[in-house]
JSON list of C-alpha atoms in Angstrom, two decimals:
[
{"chain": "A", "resi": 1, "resn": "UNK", "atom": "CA", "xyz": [117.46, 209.01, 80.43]},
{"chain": "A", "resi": 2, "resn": "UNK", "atom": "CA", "xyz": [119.56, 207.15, 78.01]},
{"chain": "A", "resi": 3, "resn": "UNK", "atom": "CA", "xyz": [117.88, 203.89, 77.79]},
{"chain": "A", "resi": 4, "resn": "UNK", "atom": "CA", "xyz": [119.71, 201.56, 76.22]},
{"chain": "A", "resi": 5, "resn": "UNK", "atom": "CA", "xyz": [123.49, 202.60, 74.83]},
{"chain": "A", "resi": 6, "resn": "UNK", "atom": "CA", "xyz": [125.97, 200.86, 72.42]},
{"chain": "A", "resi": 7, "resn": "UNK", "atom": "CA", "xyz": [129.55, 201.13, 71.90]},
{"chain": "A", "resi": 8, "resn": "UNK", "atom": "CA", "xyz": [130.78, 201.83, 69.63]},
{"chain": "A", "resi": 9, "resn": "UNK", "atom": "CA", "xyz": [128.67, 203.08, 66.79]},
{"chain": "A", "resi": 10, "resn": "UNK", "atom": "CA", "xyz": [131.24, 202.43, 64.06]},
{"chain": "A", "resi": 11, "resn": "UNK", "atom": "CA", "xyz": [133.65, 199.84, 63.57]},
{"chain": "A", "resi": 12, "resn": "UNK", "atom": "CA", "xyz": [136.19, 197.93, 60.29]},
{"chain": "A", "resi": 13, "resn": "UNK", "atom": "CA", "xyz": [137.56, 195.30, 61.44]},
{"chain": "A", "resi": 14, "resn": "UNK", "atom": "CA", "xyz": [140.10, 193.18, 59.35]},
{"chain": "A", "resi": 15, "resn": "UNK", "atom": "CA", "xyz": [139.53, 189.03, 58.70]},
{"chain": "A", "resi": 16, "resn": "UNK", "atom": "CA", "xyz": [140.35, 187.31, 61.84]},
{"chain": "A", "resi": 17, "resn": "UNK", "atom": "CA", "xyz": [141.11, 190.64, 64.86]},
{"chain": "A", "resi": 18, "resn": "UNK", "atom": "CA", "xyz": [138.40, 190.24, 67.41]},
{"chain": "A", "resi": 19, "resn": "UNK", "atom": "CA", "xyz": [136.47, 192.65, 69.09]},
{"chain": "A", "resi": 20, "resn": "UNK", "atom": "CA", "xyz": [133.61, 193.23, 71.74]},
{"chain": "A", "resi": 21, "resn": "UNK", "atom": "CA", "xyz": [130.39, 195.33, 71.38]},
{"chain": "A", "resi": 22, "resn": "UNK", "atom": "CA", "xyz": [129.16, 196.92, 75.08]},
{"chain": "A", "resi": 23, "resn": "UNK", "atom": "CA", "xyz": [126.00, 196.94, 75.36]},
{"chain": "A", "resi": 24, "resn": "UNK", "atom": "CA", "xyz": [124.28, 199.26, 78.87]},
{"chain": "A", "resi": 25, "resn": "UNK", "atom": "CA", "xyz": [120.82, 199.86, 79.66]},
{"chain": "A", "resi": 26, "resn": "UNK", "atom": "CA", "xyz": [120.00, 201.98, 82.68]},
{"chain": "A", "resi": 27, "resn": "UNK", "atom": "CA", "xyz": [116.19, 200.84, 82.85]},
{"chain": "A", "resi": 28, "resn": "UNK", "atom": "CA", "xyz": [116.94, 198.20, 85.14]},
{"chain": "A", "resi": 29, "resn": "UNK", "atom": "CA", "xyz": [115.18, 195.64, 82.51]},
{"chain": "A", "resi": 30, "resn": "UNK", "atom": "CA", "xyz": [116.00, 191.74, 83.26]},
{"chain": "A", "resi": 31, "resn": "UNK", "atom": "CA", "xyz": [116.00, 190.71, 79.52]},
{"chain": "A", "resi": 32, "resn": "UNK", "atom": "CA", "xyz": [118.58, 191.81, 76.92]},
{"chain": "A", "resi": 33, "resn": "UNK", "atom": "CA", "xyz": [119.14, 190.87, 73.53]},
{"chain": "A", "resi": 34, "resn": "UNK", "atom": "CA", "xyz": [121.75, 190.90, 70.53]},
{"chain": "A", "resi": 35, "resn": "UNK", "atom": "CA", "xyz": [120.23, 191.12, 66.95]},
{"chain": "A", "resi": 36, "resn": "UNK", "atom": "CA", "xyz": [121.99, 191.16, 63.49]},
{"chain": "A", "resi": 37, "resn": "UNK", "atom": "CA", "xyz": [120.06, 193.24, 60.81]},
{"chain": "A", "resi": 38, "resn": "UNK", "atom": "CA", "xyz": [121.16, 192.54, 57.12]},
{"chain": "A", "resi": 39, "resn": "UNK", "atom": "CA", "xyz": [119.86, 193.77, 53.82]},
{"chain": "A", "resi": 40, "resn": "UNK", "atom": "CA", "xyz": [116.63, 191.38, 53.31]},
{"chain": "A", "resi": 41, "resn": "UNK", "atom": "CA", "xyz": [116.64, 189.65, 56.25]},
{"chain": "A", "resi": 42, "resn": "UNK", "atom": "CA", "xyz": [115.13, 191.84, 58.92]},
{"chain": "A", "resi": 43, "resn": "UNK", "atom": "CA", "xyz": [116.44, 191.48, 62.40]},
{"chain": "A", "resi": 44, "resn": "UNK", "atom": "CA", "xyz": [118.06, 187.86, 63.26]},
{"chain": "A", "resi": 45, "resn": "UNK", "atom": "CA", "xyz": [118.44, 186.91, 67.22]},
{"chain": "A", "resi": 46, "resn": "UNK", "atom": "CA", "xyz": [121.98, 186.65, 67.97]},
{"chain": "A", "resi": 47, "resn": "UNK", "atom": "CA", "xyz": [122.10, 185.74, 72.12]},
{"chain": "A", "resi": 48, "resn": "UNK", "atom": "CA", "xyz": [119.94, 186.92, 74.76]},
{"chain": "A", "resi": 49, "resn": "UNK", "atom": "CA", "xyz": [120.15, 187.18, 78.49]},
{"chain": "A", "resi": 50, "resn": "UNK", "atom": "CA", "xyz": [117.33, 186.40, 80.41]},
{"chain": "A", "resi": 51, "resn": "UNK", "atom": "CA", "xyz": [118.68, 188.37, 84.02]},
{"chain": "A", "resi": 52, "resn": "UNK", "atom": "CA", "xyz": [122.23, 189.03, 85.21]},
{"chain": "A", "resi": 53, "resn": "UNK", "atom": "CA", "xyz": [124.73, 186.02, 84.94]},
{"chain": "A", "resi": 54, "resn": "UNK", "atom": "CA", "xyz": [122.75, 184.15, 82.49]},
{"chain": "A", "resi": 55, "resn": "UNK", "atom": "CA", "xyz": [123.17, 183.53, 78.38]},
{"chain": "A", "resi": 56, "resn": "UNK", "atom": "CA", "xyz": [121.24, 181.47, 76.03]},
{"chain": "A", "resi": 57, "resn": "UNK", "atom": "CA", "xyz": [121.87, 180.91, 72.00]},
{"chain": "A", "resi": 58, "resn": "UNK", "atom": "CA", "xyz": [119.56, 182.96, 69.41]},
{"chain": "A", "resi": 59, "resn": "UNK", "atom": "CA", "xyz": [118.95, 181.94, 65.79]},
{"chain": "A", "resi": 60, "resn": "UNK", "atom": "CA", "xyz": [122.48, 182.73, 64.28]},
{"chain": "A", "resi": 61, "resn": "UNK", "atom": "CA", "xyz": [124.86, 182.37, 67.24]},
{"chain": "A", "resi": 62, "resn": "UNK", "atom": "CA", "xyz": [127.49, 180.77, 65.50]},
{"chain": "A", "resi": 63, "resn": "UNK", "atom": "CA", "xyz": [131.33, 182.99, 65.85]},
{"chain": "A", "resi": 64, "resn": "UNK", "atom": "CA", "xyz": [129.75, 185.26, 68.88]},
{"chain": "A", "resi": 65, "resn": "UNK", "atom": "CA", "xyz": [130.14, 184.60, 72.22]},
{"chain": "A", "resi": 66, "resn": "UNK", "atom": "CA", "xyz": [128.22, 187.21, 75.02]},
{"chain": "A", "resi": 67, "resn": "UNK", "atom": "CA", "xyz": [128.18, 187.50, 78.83]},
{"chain": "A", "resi": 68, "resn": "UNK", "atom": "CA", "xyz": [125.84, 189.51, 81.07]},
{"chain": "A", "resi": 69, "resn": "UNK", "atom": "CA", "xyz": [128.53, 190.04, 83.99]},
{"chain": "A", "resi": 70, "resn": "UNK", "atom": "CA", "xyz": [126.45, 192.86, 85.10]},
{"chain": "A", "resi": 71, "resn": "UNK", "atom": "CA", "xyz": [122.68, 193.20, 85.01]},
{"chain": "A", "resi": 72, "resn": "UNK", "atom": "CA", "xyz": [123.13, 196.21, 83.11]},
{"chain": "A", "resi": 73, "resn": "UNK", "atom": "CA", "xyz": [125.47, 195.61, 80.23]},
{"chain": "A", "resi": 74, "resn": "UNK", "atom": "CA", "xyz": [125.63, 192.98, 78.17]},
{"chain": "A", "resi": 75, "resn": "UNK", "atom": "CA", "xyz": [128.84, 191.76, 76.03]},
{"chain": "A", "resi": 76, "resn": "UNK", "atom": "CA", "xyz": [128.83, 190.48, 72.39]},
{"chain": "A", "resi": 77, "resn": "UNK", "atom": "CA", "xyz": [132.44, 189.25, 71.25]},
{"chain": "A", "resi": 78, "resn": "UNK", "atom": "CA", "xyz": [133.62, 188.34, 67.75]},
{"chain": "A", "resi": 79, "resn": "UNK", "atom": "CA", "xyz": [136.77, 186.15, 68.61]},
{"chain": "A", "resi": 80, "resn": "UNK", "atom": "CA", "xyz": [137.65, 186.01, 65.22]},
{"chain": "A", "resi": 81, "resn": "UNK", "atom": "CA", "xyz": [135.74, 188.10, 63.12]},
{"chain": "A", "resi": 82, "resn": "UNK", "atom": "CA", "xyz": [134.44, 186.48, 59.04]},
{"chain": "A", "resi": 83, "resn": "UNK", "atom": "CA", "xyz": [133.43, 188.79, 56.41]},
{"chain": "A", "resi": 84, "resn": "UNK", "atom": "CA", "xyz": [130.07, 187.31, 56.94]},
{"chain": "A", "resi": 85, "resn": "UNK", "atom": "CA", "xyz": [129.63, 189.14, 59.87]},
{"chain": "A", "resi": 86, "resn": "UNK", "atom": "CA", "xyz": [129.53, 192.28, 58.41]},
{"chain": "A", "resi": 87, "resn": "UNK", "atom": "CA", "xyz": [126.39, 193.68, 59.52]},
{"chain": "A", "resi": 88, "resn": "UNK", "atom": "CA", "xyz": [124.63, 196.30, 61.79]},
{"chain": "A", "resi": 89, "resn": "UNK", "atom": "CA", "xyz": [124.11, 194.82, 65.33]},
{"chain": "A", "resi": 90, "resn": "UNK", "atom": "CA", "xyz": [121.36, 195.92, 67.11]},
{"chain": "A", "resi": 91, "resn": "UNK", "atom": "CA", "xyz": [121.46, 195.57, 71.32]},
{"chain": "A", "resi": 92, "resn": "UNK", "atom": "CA", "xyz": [117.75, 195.45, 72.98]},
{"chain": "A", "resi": 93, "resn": "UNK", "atom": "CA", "xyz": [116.56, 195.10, 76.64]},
{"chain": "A", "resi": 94, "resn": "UNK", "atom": "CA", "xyz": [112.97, 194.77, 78.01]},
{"chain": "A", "resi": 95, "resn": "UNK", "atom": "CA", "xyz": [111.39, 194.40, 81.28]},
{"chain": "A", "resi": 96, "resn": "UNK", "atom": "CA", "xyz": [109.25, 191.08, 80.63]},
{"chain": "A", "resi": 97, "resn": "UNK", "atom": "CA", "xyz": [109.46, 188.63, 77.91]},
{"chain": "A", "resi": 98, "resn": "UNK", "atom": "CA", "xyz": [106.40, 189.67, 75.58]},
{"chain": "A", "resi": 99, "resn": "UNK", "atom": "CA", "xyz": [104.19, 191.72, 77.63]},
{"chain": "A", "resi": 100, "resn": "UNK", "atom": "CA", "xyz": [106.51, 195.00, 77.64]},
{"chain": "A", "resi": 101, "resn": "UNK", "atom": "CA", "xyz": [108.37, 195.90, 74.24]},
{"chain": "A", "resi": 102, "resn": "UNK", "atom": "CA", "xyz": [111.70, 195.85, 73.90]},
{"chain": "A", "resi": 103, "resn": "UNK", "atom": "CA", "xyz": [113.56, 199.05, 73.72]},
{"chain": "A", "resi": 104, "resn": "UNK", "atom": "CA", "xyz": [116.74, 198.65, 71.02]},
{"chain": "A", "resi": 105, "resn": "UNK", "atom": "CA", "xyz": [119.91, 200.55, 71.04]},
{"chain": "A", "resi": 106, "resn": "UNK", "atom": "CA", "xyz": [121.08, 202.76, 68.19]},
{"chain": "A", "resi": 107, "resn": "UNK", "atom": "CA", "xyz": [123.25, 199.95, 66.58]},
{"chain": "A", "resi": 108, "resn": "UNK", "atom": "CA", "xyz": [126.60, 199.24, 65.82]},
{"chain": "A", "resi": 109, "resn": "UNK", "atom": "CA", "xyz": [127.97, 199.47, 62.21]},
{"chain": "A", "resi": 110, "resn": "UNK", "atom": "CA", "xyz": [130.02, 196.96, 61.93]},
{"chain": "A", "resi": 111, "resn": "UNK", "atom": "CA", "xyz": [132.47, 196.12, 58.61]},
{"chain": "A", "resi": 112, "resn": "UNK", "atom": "CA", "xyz": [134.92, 193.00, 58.46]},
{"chain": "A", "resi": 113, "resn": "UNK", "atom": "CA", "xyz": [137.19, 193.47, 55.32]},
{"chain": "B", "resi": 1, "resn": "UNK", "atom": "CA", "xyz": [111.91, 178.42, 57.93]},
{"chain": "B", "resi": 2, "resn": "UNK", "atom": "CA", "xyz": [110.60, 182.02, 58.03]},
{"chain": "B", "resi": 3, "resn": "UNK", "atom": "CA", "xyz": [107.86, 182.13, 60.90]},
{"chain": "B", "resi": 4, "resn": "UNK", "atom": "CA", "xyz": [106.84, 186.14, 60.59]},
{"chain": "B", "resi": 5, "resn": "UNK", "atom": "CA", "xyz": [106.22, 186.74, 56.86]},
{"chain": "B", "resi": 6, "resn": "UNK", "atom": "CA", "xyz": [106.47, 190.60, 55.45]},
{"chain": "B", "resi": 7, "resn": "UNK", "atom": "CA", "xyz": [105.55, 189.69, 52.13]},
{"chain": "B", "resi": 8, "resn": "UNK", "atom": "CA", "xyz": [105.84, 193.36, 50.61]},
{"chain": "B", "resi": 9, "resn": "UNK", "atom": "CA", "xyz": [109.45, 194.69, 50.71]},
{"chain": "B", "resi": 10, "resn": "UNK", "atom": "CA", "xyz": [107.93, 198.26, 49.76]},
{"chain": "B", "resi": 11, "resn": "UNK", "atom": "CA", "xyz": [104.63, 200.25, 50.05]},
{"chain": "B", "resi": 12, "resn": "UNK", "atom": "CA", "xyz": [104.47, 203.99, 48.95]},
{"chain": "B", "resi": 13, "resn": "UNK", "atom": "CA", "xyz": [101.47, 206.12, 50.04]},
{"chain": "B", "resi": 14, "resn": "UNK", "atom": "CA", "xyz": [99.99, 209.44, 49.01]},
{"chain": "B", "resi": 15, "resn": "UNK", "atom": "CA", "xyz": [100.05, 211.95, 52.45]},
{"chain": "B", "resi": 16, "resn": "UNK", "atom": "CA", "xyz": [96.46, 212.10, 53.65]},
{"chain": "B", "resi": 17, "resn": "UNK", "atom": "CA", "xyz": [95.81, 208.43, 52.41]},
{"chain": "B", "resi": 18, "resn": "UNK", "atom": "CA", "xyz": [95.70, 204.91, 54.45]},
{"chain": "B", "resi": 19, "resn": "UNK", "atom": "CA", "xyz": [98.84, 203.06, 54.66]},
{"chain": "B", "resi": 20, "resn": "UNK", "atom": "CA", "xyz": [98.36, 199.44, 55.59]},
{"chain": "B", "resi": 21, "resn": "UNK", "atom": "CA", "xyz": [101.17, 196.93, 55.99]},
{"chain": "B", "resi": 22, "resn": "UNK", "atom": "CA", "xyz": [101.15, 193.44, 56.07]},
{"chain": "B", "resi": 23, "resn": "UNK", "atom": "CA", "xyz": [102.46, 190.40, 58.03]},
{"chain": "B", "resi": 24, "resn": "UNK", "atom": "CA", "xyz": [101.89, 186.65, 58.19]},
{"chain": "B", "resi": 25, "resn": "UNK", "atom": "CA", "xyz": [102.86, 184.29, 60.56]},
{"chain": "B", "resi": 26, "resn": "UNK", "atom": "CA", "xyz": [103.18, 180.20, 60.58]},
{"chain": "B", "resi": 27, "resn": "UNK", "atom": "CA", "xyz": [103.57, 179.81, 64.41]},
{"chain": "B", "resi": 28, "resn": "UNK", "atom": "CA", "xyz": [99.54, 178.77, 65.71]},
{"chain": "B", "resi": 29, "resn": "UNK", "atom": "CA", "xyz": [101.28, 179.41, 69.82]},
{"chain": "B", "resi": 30, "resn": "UNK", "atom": "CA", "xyz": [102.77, 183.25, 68.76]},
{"chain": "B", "resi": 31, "resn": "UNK", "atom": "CA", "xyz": [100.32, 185.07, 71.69]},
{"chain": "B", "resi": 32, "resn": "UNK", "atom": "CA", "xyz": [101.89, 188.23, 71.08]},
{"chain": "B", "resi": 33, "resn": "UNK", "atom": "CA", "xyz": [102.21, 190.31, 68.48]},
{"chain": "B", "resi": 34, "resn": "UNK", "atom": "CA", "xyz": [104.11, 193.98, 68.08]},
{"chain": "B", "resi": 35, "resn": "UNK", "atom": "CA", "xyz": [105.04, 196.55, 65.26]},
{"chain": "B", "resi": 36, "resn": "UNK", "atom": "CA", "xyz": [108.35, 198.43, 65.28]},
{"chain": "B", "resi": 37, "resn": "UNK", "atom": "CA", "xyz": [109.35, 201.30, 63.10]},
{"chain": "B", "resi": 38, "resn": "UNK", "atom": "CA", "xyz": [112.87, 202.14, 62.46]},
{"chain": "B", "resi": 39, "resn": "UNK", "atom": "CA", "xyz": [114.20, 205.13, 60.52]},
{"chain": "B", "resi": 40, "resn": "UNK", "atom": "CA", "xyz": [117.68, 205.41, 58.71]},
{"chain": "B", "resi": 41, "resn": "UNK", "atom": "CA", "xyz": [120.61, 205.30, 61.40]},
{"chain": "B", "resi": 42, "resn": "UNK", "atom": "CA", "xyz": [118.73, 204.48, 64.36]},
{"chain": "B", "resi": 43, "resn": "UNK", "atom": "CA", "xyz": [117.28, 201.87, 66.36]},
{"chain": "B", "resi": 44, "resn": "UNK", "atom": "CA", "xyz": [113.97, 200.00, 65.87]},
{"chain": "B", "resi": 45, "resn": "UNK", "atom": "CA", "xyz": [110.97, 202.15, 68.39]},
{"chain": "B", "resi": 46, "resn": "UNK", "atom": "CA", "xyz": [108.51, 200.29, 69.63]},
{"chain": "B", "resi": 47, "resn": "UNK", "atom": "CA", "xyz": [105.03, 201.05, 67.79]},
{"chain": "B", "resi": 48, "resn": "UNK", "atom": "CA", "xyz": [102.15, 199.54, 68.57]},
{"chain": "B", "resi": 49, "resn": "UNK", "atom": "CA", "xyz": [101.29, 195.62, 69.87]},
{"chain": "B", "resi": 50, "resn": "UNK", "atom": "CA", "xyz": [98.49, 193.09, 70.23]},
{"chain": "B", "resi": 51, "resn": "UNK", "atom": "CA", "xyz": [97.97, 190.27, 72.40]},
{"chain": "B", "resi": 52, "resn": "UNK", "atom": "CA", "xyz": [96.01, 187.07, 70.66]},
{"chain": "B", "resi": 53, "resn": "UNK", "atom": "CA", "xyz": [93.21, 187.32, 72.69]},
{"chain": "B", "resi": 54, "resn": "UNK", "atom": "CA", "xyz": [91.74, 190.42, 71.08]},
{"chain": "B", "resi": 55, "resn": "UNK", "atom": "CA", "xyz": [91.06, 191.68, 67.53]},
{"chain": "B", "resi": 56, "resn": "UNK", "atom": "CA", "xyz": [92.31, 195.08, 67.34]},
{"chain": "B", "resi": 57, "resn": "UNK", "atom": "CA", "xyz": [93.95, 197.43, 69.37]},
{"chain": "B", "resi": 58, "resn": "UNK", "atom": "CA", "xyz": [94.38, 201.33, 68.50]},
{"chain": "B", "resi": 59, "resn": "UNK", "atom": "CA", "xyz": [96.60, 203.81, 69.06]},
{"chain": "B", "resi": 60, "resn": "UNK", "atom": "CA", "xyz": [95.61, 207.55, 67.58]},
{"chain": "B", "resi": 61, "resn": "UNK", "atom": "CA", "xyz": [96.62, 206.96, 63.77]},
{"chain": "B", "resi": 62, "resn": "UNK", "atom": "CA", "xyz": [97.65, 203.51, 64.56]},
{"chain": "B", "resi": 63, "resn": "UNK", "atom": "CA", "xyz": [95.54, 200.70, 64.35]},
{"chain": "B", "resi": 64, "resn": "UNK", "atom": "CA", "xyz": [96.37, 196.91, 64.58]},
{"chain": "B", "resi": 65, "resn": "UNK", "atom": "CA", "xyz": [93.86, 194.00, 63.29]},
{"chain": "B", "resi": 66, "resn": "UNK", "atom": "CA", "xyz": [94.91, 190.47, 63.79]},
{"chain": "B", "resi": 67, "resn": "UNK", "atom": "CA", "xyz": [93.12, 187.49, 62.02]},
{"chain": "B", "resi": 68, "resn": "UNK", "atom": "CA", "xyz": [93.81, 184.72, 63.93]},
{"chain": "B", "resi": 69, "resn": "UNK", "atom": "CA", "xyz": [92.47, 182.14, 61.57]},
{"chain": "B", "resi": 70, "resn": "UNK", "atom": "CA", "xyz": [94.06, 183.60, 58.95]},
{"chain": "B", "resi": 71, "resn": "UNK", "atom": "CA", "xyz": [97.33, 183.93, 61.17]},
{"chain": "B", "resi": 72, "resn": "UNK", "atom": "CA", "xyz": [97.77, 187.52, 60.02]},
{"chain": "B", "resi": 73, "resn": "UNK", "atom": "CA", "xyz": [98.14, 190.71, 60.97]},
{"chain": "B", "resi": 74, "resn": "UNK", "atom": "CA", "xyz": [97.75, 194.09, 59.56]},
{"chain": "B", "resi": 75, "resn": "UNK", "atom": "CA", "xyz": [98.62, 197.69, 60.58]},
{"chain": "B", "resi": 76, "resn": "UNK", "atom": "CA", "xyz": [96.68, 200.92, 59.37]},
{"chain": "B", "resi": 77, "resn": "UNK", "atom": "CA", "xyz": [98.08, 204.11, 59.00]},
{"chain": "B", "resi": 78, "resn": "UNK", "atom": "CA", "xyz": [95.08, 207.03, 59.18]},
{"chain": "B", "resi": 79, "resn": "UNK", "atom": "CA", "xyz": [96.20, 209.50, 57.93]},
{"chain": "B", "resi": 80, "resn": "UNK", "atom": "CA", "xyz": [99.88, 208.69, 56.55]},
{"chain": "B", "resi": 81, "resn": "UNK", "atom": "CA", "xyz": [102.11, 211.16, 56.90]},
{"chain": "B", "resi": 82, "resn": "UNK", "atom": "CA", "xyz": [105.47, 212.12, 55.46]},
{"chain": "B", "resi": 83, "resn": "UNK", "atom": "CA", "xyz": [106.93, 211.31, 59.02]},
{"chain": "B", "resi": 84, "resn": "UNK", "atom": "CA", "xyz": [105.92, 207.84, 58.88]},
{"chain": "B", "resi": 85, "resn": "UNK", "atom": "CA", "xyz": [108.10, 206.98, 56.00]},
{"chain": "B", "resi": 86, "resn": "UNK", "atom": "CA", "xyz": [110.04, 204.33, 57.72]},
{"chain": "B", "resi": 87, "resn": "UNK", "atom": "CA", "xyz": [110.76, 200.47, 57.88]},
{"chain": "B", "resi": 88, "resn": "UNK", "atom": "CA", "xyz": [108.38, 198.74, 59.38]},
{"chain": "B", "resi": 89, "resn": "UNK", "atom": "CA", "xyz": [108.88, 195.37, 61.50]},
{"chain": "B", "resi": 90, "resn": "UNK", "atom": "CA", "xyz": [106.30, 193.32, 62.31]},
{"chain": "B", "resi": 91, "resn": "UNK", "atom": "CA", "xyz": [107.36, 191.02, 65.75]},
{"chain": "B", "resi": 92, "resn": "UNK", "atom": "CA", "xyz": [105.82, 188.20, 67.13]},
{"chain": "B", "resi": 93, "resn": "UNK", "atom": "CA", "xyz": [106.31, 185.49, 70.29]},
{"chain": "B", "resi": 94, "resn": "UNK", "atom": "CA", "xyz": [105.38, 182.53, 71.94]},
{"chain": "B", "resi": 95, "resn": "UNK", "atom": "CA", "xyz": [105.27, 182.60, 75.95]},
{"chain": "B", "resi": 96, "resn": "UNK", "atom": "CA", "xyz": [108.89, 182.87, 77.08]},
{"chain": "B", "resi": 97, "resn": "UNK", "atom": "CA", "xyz": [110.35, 183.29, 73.85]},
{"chain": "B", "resi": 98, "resn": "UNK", "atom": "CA", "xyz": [112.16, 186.30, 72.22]},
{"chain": "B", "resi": 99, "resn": "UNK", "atom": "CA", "xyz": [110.36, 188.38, 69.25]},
{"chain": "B", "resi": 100, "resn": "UNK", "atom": "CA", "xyz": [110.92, 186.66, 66.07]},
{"chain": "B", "resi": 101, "resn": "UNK", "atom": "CA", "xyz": [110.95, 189.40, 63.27]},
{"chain": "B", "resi": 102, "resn": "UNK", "atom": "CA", "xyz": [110.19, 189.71, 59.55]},
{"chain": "B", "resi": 103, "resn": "UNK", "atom": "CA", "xyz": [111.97, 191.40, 57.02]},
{"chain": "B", "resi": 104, "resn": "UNK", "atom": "CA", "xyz": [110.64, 194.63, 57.24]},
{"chain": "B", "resi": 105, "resn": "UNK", "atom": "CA", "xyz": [108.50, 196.86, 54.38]},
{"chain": "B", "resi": 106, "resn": "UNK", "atom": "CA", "xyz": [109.65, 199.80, 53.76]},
{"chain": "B", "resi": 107, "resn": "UNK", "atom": "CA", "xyz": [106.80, 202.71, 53.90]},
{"chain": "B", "resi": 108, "resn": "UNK", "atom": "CA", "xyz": [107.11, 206.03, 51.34]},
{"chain": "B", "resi": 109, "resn": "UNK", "atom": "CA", "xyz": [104.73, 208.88, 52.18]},
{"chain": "B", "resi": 110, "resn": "UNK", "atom": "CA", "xyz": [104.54, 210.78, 49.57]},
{"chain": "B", "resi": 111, "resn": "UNK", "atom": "CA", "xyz": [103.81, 214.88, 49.92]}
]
């Protein structure tokens, strides 16, 4: 039971390459969910999915784009990755909006230099 | 605009003793609130949660009061333990709304 996986767990990326986190849950759970942790600023909705084929902006959306192709994964892309994005990124699924909790992936490290 | 408030960045405990953490929220429609604890290197676990329509809800060692008039929320630790040393999230929504977070406090049990 793996719950809910992200690749990969480490990544530098230079000013301006682009990249894609992959996000996979095998819980079957409609909702999924990208969040940003920084230092001080606990953990900042990114994008979210509310079933398969569906996106919808977060709080800090801005340079990321996502797509849930598949009801089980769900893509976050840099296209053109800012120092400022330097962060951990944290992928969650859960089953119902707020009556189930959400269950998060390990995170991603990721460093832009 | 900060809508879930963790007003103490830190909190360090004695083993044996009651840790209780702290979290305020602006919101008046958040219906549902939850706790998440999240250790170095991983992900953020699921804790403990409350819906607005009660008071308190318990869990073994984990107990969660919420103040509605006040609009905040509280979560005791009885007894703390060294394994608790964590960050602590407190999470809250509104209907069909992700979880808006706080900061987090960090928690120190100390042997």
């Amino acid at each position: 039971n793996a719950g809910v996986t992200q690749t990969p767990k480490f990544r530098v990326l230079k000013t301006g390459q682009s990249m894609t986190l992959l996000c996979a849950q095998d819980m079957n759970h409609e909702y999924m969910y990208w969040y940003r942790q920084d230092p001080g600023m606990g953990l900042r909705l990114i994008h979210y999915s509310v079933g398969e084929g569906t996106t919808a902006k977060g709080e800090v959306p801005d340079g990321y784009n996502v797509s849930r192709l598949k009801k089980q994964n769900f893509l976050l892309g840099l296209e053109s990755a800012a120092p400022s994005q330097t962060s951990v990124y944290f992928c969650a699924s859960s089953r119902l909006w707020t009556a189930s909790e959400a269950f998060f992936g390990q995170g991603t490290r990721l460093t832009v230099v | 605009d900060q809508q879930v408030k963790q007003n103490s960045p830190s909190l360090s405990v004695q083993e044996g003793r009651i840790s209780i953490l702290n979290c305020d929220y602006t919101n008046s429609m958040f219906d549902y609130f939850l706790w998440y604890k999240k250790y170095p290197a991983e992900g953020p676990t699921f804790l403990i949660s409350i819906s607005s329509i009660k008071d308190k809800n318990e869990d073994g060692r984990f107990t969660v009061f919420l103040n509605k008039s006040a609009k905040h929320l509280s979560l005791h630790i009885v007894p703390s333990q060294p394994g608790d040393s964590a960050v602590y999230f407190c999470a809250a929504s509104e209907g069909n709304t992700p979880l808006v977070f706080g900061k987090g406090t960090r928690l120190s049990v100390i042997a």
